[in-house]
Coordinates of C-alpha atoms in Angstrom, one line a residue:
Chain B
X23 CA -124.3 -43.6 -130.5
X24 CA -120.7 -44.8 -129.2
X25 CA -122.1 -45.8 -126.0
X26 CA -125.1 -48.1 -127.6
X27 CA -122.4 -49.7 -129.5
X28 CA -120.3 -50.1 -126.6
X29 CA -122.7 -51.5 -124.4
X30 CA -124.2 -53.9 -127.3
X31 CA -120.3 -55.0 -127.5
X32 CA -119.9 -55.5 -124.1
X33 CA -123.0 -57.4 -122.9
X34 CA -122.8 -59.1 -126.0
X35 CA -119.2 -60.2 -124.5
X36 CA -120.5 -61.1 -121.1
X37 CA -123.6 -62.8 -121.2
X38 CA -124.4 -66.1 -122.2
X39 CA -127.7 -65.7 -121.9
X40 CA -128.3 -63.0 -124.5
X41 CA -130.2 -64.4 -127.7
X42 CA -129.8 -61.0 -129.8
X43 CA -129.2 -57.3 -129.9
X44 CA -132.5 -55.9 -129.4
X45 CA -132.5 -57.8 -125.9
X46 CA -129.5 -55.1 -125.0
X47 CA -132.5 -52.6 -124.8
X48 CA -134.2 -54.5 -122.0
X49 CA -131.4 -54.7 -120.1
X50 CA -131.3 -52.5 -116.5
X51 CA -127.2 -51.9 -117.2
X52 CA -128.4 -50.4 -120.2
X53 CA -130.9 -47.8 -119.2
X54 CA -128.9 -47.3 -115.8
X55 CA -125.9 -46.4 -117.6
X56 CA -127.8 -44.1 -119.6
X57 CA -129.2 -42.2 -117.2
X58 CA -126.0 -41.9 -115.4
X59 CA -124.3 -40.7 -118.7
X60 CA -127.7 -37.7 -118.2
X61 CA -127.2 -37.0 -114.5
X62 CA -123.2 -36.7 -114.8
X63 CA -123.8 -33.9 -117.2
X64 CA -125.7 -32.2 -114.9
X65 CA -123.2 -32.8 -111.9
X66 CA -120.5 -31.3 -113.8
X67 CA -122.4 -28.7 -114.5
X68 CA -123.0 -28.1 -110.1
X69 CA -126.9 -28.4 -110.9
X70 CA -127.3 -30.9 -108.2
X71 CA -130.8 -31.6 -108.0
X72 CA -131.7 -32.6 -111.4
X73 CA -128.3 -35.0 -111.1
X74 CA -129.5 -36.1 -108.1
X75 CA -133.5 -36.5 -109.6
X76 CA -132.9 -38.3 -112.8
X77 CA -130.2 -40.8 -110.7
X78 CA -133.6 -41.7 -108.5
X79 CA -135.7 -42.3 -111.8
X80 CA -132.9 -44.5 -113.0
X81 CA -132.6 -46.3 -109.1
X82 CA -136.5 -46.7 -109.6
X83 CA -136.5 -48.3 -113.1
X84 CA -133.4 -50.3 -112.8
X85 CA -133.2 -51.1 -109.0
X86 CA -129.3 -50.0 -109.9
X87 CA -128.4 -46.8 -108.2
X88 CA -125.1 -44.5 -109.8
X89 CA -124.5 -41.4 -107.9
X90 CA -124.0 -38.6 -110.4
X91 CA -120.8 -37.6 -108.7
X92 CA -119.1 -41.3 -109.4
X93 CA -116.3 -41.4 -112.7
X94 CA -116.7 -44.5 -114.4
X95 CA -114.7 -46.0 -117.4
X96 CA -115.2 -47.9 -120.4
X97 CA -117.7 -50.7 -121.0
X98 CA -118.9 -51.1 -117.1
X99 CA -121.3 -54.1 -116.8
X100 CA -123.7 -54.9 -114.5
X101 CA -125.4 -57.9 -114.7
X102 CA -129.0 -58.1 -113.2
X103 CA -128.5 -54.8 -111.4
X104 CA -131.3 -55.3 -108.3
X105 CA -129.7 -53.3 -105.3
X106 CA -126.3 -52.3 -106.5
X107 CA -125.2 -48.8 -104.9
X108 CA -122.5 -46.8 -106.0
X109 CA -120.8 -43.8 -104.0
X110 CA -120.3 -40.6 -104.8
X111 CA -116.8 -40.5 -105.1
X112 CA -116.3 -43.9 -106.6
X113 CA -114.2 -44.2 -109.2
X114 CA -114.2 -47.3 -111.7
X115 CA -111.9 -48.5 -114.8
X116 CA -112.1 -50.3 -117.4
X117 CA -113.5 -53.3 -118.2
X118 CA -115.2 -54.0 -115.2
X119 CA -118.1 -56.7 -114.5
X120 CA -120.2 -56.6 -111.5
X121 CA -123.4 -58.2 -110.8
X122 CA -127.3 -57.3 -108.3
X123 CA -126.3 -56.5 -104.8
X124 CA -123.0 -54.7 -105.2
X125 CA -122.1 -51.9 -102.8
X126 CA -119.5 -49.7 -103.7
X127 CA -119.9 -47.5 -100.3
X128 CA -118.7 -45.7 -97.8
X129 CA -117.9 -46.5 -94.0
X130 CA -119.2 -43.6 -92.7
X131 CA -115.6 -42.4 -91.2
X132 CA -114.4 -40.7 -93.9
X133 CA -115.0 -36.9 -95.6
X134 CA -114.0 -36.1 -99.4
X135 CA -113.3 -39.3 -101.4
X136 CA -114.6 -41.5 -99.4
X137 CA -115.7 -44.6 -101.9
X138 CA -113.2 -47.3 -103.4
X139 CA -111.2 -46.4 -106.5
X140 CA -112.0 -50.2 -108.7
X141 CA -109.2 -50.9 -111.0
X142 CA -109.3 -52.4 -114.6
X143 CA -110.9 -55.6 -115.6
X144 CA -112.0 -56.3 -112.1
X145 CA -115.1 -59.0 -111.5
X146 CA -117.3 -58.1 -108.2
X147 CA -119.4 -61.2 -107.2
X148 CA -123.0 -60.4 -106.3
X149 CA -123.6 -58.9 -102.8
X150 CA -120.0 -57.7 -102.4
X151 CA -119.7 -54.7 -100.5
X152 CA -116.7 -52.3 -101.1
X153 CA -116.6 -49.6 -98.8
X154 CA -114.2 -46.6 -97.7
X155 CA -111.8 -44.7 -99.5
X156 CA -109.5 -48.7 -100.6
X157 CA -108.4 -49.4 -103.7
X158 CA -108.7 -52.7 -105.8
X159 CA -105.9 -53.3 -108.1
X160 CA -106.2 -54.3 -111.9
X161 CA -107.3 -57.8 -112.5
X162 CA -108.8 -58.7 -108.6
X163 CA -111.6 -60.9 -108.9
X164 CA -113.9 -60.2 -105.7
X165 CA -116.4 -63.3 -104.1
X166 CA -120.3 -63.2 -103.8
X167 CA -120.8 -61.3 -100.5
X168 CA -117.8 -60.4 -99.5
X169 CA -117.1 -57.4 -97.4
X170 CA -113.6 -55.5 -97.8
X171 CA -112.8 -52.6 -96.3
X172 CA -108.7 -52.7 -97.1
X173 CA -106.6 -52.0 -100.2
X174 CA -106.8 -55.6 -102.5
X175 CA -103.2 -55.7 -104.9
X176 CA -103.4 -56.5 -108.5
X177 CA -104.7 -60.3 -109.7
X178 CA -106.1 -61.8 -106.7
X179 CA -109.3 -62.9 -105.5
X180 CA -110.6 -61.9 -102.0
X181 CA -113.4 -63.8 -100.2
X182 CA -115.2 -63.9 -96.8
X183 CA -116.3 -61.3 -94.6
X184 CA -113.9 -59.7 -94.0
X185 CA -112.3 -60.5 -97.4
X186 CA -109.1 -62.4 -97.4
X187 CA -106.8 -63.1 -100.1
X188 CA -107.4 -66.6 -101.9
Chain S
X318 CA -156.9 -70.5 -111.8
X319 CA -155.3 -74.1 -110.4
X320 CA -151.9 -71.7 -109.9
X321 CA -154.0 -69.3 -108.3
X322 CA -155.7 -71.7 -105.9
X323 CA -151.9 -73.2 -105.9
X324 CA -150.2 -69.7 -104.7
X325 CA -153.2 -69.3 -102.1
X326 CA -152.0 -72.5 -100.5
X327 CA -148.7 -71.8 -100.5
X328 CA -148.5 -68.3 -99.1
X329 CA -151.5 -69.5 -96.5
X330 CA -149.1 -71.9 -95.2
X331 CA -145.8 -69.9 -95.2
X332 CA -146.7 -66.6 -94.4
X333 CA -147.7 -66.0 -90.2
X334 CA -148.2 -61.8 -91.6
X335 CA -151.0 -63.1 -93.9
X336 CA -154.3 -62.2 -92.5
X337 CA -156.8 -63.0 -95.8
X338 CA -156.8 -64.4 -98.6
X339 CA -157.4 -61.3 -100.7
X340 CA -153.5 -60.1 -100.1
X341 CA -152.3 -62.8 -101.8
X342 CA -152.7 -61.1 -104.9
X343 CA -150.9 -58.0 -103.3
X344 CA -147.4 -60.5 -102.9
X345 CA -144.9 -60.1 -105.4
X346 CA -144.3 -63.8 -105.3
X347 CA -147.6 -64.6 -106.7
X348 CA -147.3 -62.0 -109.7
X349 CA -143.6 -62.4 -110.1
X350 CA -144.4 -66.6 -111.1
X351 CA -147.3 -65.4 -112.8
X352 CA -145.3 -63.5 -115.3
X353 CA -143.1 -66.3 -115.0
X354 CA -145.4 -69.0 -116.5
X355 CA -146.3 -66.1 -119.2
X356 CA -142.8 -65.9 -120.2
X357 CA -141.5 -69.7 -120.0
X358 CA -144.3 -70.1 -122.6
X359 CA -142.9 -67.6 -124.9
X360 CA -139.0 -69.0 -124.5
X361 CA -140.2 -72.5 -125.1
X362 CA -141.9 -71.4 -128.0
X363 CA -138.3 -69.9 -128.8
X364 CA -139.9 -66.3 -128.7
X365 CA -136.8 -65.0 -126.9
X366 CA -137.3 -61.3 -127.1
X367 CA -140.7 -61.1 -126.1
X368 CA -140.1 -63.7 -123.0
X369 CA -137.1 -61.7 -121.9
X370 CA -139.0 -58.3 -122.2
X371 CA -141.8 -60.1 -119.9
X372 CA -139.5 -61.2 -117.2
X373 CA -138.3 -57.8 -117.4
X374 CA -141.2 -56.0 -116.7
X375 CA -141.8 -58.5 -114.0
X376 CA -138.5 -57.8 -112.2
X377 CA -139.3 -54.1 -112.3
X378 CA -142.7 -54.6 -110.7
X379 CA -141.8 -57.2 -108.0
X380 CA -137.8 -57.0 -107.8
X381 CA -138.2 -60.7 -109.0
X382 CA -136.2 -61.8 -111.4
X383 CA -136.7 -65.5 -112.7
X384 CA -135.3 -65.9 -116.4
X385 CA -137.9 -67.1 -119.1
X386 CA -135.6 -70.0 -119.4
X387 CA -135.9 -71.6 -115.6
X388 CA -137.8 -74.6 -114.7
X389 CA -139.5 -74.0 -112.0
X390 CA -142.2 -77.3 -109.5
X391 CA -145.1 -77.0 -107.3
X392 CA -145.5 -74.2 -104.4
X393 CA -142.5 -72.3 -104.7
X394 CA -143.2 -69.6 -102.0
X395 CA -140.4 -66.4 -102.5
X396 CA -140.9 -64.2 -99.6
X397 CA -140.5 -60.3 -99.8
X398 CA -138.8 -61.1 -103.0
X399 CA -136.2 -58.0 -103.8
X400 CA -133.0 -59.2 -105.1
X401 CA -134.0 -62.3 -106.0
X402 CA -132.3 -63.6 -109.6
X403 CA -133.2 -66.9 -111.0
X404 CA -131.0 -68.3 -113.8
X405 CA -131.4 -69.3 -116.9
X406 CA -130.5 -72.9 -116.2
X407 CA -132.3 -73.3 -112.9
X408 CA -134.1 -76.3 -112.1
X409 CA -136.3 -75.9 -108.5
X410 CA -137.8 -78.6 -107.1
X411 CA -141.3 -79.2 -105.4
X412 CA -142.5 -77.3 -101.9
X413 CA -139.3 -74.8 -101.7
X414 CA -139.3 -71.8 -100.2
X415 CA -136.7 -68.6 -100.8
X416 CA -136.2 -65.0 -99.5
X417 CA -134.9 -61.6 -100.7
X418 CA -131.9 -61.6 -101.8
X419 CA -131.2 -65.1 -102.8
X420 CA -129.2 -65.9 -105.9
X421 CA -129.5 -69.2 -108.8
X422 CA -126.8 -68.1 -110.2
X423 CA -123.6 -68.7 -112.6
X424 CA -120.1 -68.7 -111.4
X425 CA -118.6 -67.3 -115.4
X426 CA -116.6 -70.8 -116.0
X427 CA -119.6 -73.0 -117.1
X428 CA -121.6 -73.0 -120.5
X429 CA -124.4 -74.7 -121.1
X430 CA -126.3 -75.8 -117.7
X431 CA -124.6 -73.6 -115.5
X432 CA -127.0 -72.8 -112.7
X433 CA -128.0 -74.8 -109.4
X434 CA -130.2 -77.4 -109.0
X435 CA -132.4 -76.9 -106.3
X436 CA -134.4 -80.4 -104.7
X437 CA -137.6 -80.9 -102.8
X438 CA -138.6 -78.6 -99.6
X439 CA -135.8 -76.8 -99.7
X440 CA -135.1 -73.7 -97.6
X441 CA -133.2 -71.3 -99.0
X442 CA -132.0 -67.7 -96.4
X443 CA -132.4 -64.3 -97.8
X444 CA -129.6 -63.1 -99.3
X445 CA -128.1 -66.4 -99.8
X446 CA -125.9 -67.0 -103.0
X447 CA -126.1 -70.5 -104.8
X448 CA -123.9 -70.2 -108.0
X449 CA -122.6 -73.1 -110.4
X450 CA -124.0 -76.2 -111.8
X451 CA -124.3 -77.7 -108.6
X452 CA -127.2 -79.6 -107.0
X453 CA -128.6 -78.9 -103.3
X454 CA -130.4 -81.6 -101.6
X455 CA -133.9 -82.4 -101.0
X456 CA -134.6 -80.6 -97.9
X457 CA -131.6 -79.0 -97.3
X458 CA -131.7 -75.5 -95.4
X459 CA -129.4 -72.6 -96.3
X460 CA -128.6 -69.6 -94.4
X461 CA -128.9 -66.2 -94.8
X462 CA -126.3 -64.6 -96.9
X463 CA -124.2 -68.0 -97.2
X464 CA -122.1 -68.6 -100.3
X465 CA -122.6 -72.2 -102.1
X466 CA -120.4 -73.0 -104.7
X467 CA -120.5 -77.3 -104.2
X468 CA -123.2 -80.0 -104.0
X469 CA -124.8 -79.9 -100.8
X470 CA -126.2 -83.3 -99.7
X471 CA -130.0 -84.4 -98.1
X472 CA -131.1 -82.9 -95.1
X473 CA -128.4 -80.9 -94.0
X474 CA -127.9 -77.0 -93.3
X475 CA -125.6 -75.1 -94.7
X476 CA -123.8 -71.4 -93.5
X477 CA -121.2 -68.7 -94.5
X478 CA -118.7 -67.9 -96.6
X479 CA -118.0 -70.5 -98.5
X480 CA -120.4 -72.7 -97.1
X481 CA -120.4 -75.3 -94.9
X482 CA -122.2 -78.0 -93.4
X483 CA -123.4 -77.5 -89.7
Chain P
X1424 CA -145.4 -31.5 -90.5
X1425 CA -143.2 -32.2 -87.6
X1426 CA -142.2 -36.0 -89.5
X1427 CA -141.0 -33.8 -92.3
X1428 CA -138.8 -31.3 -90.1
X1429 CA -137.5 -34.4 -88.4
X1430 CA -136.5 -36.2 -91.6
X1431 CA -134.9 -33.5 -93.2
X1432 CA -132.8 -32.9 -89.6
X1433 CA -132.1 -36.5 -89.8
X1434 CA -131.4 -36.6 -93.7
X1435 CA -129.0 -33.5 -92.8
X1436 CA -127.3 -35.0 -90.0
X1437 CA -126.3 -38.1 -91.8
X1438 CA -125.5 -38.0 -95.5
X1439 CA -122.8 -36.2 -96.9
X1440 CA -123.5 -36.6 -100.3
X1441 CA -127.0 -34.2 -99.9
X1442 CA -126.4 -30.6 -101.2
X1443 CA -129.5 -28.8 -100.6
X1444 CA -132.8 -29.7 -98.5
X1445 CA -134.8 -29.8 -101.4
X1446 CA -133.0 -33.5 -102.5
X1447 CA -134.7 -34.7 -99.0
X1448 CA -138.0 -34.9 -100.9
X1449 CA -136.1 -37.8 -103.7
X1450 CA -134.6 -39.7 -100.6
X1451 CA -136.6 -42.7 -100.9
X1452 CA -136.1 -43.3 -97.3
X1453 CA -138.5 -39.9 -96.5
X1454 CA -140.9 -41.4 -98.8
X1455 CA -141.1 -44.8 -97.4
X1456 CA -141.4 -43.7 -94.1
X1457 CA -144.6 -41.2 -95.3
X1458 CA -145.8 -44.5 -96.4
X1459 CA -145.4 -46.2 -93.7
X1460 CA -146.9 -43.7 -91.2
X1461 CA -150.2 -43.8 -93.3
X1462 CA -150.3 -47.8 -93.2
X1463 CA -149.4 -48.3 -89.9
X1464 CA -152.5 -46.1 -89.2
X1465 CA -154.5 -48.3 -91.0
X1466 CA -153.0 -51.4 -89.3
X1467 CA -153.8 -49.4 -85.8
X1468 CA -157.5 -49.3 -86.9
X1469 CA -157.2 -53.6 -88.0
X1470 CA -157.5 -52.2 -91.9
X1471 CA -154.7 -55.0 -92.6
X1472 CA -155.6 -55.4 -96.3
X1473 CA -155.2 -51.4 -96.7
X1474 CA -152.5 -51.2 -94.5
X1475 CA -150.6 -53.9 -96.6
X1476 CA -151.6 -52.4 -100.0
X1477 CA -149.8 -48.9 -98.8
X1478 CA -146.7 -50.7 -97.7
X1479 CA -146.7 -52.8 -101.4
X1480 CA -147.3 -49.6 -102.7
X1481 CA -144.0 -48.4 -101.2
X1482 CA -142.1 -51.1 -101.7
X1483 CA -142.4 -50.8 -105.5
X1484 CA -141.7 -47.6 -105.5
X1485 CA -138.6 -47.2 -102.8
X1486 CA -137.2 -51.0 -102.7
X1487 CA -137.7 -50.4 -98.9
X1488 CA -140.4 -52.9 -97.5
X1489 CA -141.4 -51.7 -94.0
X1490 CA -144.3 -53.9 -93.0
X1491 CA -147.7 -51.8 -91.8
X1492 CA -147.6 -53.3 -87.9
X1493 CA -143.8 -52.6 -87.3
X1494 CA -143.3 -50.2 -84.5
X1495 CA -140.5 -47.4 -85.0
X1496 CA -138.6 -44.7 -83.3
X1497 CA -137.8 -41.0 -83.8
X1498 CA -135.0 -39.9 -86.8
X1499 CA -134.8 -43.2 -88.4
X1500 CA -132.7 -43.0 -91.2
X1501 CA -132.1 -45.6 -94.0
X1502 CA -129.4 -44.7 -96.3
X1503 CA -130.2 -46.0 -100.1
X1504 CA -132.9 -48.6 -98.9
X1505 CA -133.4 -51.0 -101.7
X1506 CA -133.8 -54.7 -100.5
X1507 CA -134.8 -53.5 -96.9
X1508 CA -137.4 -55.7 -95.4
X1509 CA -138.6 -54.8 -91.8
X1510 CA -141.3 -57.4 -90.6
X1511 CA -144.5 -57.4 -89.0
X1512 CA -143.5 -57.5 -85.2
X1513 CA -139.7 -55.2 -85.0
X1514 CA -139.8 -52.4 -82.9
X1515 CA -136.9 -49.8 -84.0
X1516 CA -135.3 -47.6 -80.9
X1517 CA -134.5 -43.8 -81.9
X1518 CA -131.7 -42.6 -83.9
X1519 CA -131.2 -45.9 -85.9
X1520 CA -129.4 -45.8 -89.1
X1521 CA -129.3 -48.8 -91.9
X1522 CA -128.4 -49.1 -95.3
X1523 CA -129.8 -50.8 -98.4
X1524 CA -130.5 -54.3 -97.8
X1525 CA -131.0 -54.4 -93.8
X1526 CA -133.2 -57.1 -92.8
X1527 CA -135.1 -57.4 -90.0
X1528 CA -136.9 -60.9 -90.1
X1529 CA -137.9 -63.8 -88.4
X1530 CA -136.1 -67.6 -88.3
X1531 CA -139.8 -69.5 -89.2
X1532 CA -139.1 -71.4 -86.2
X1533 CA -141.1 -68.4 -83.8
X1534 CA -144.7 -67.5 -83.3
X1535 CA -146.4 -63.6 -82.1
X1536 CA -143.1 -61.9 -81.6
X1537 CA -140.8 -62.8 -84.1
X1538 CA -138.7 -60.4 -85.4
X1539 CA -135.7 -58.2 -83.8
X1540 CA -136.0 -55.4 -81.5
X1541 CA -133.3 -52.9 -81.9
X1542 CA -132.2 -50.1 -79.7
X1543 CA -131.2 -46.5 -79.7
X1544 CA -128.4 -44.8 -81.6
X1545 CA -127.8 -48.4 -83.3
X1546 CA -126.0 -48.6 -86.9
X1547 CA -126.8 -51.3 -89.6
X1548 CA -124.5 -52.2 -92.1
X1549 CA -125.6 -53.0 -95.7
X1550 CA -126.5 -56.5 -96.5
X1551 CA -126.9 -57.1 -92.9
X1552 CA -129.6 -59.9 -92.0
X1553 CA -130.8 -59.5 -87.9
X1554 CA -133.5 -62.4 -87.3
X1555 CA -135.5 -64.0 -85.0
X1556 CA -136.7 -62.3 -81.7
X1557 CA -133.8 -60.9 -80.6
X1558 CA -132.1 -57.7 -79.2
X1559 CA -129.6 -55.3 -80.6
X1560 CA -128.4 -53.2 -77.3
X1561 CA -128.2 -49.2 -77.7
X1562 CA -125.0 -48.0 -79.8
X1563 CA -124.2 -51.3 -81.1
X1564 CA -122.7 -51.3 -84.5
X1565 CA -123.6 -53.9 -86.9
X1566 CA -121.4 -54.8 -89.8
X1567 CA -121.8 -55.2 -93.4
X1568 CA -123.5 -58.8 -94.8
X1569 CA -123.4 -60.0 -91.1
X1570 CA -126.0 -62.7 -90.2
X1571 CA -127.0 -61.9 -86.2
X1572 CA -129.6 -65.0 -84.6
X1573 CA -128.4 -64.1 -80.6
X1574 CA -128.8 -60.9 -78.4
X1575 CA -126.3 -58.4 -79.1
X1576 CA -125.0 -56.4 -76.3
X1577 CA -124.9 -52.4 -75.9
X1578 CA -122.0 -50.7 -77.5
X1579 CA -120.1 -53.7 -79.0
X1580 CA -119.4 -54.1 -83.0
X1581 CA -120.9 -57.2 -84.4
X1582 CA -119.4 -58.6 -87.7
X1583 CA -119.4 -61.9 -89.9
X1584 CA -121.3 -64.8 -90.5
X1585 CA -122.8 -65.5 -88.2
X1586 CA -122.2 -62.4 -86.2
X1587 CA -119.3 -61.9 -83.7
X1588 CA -118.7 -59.6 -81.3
X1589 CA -115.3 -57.6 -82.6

């Protein structure tokens, strides 16, 4: 019941275009983050397949795709949601806002924790792609499509492929 | 059935992979603006809940999403389709076309109108991101995964990240 | 029987994240591709209306749109896959990998032969757009969100907008 709450709160908080609670319901951050809440249970618990099963049902119903494996903090929003991807071994804090397209990925060089560890109250523009094991301090704000593959301190904004500070 | 005859037209003339009329009704563009013109109804009847859960159920069929609230002219032809988000605040003009991927969205610092406006025979590249109150020219062409976050003028093509004019 | 031995090889051989081989079966990159074997039969036999139904089929249900007449290689492997469009006339070498949101598309500006061919052992980045009838040379690496309109080389790295060689 928390996390309804917390997600009314915190879409009520970032979108304009919401008219009234009951439209939280419809929303694909909704249902994704609820099915992620599902499949983590089941990763803890090493039963991989059903993790890994309902995270596909949720990729299919929300076009959003959480690994079960990823740690993720309080009220996460996801605007829109269409072809967002995150990594096993993401990690993400508080507070964050990202929006359809988002990537946080791996670059294919890497074993263990190999996606980015997103900091608190961080804004990801839609299409960004975050990949390896980089970290994006507190505060960053990251632009629509950008790619960035190296560490990003604490209140900037990064653009461009590859992303450079503002 | 004029929109049908409409969308016939349109993909006819956009699409080379077309090879009879009869797949039009299989393109997700023709049953993403369907739903579309379902759910505008609703909104300007101020049935907010009930248009939202239609362009819902429309994204998760086509990977289309155009909210309730967008104006939308003649012939818009959205290939392929996934990715695609449509603000609430979007005006489109007549005769333009769009791919996967592209983005009418909001940049966070507006209220009110705070999506593009898109002009006449406009070409807009798949995974292009147009975001802010901002207008784009009447037959202006876009690139592929460009960012635009200023007016673009008449007749010119803008690329990358930020946009610029070639 | 043999496609399935080859994809779970393939599945194997490139993501870490899988535990055990029965997870292959949830990859919607194995299930696109079983889709796309049984259209581009039907596109063989000039059953285009079939054929295209399959592949909208599989689209809705795997955000990977692999159109019914594109030719591809042995152990093709597409990582995540939603927002993937692969058009009519690519022809795909062996040992490809891409991620979510590849595209392989045409400009608008060609007729018959209008999309990419790429070669062996190539790697796509996610969000990368490769259009027009052009070549991607064996081994080449493309980068994430890069737009490529001109011949790339064999065994270079290709990043940015639009793409250059690193």
């Amino acid at each position: 019941m928390s996390f309804i709450k917390e997600q009314i709160k915190t879409i009520r908080k970032n979108d304009p275009a919401l008219t009234s609670t009951l439209e939280v319901f419809l929303y694909p951050c909704f249902k994704a983050l609820l099915y992620y809440k599902i499949s983590h249970y089941f990763y803890k618990k090493k039963h991989f397949f059903i993790a890994r099963y309902i995270s596909e049902k949720a990729k299919r119903k929300t076009g959003i795709e959480i690994h079960p494996g990823a740690i993720i903090g309080k009220n996460l929003f996801i605007d829109h949601g269409t072809g967002v991807v995150i990594g096993e071994t993401a990690i993400i804090g508080n507070n964050v806002t990202m929006f359809h397209g988002v990537t946080l990925g791996g670059t294919g060089k890497q074993k263990g924790k190999r996606h980015p560890t997103i900091g608190n109250n961080v804004l990801i523009g839609c299409g960004a792609k975050i990949l390896g094991n980089i970290t994006i301090g507190n505060n960053a704000k990251i632009g629509a499509n950008a790619v960035v593959l190296k560490d990003v301190p604490e209140n900037v904004t990064v653009v461009g492929i590859p992303g450079r500070i503002l």
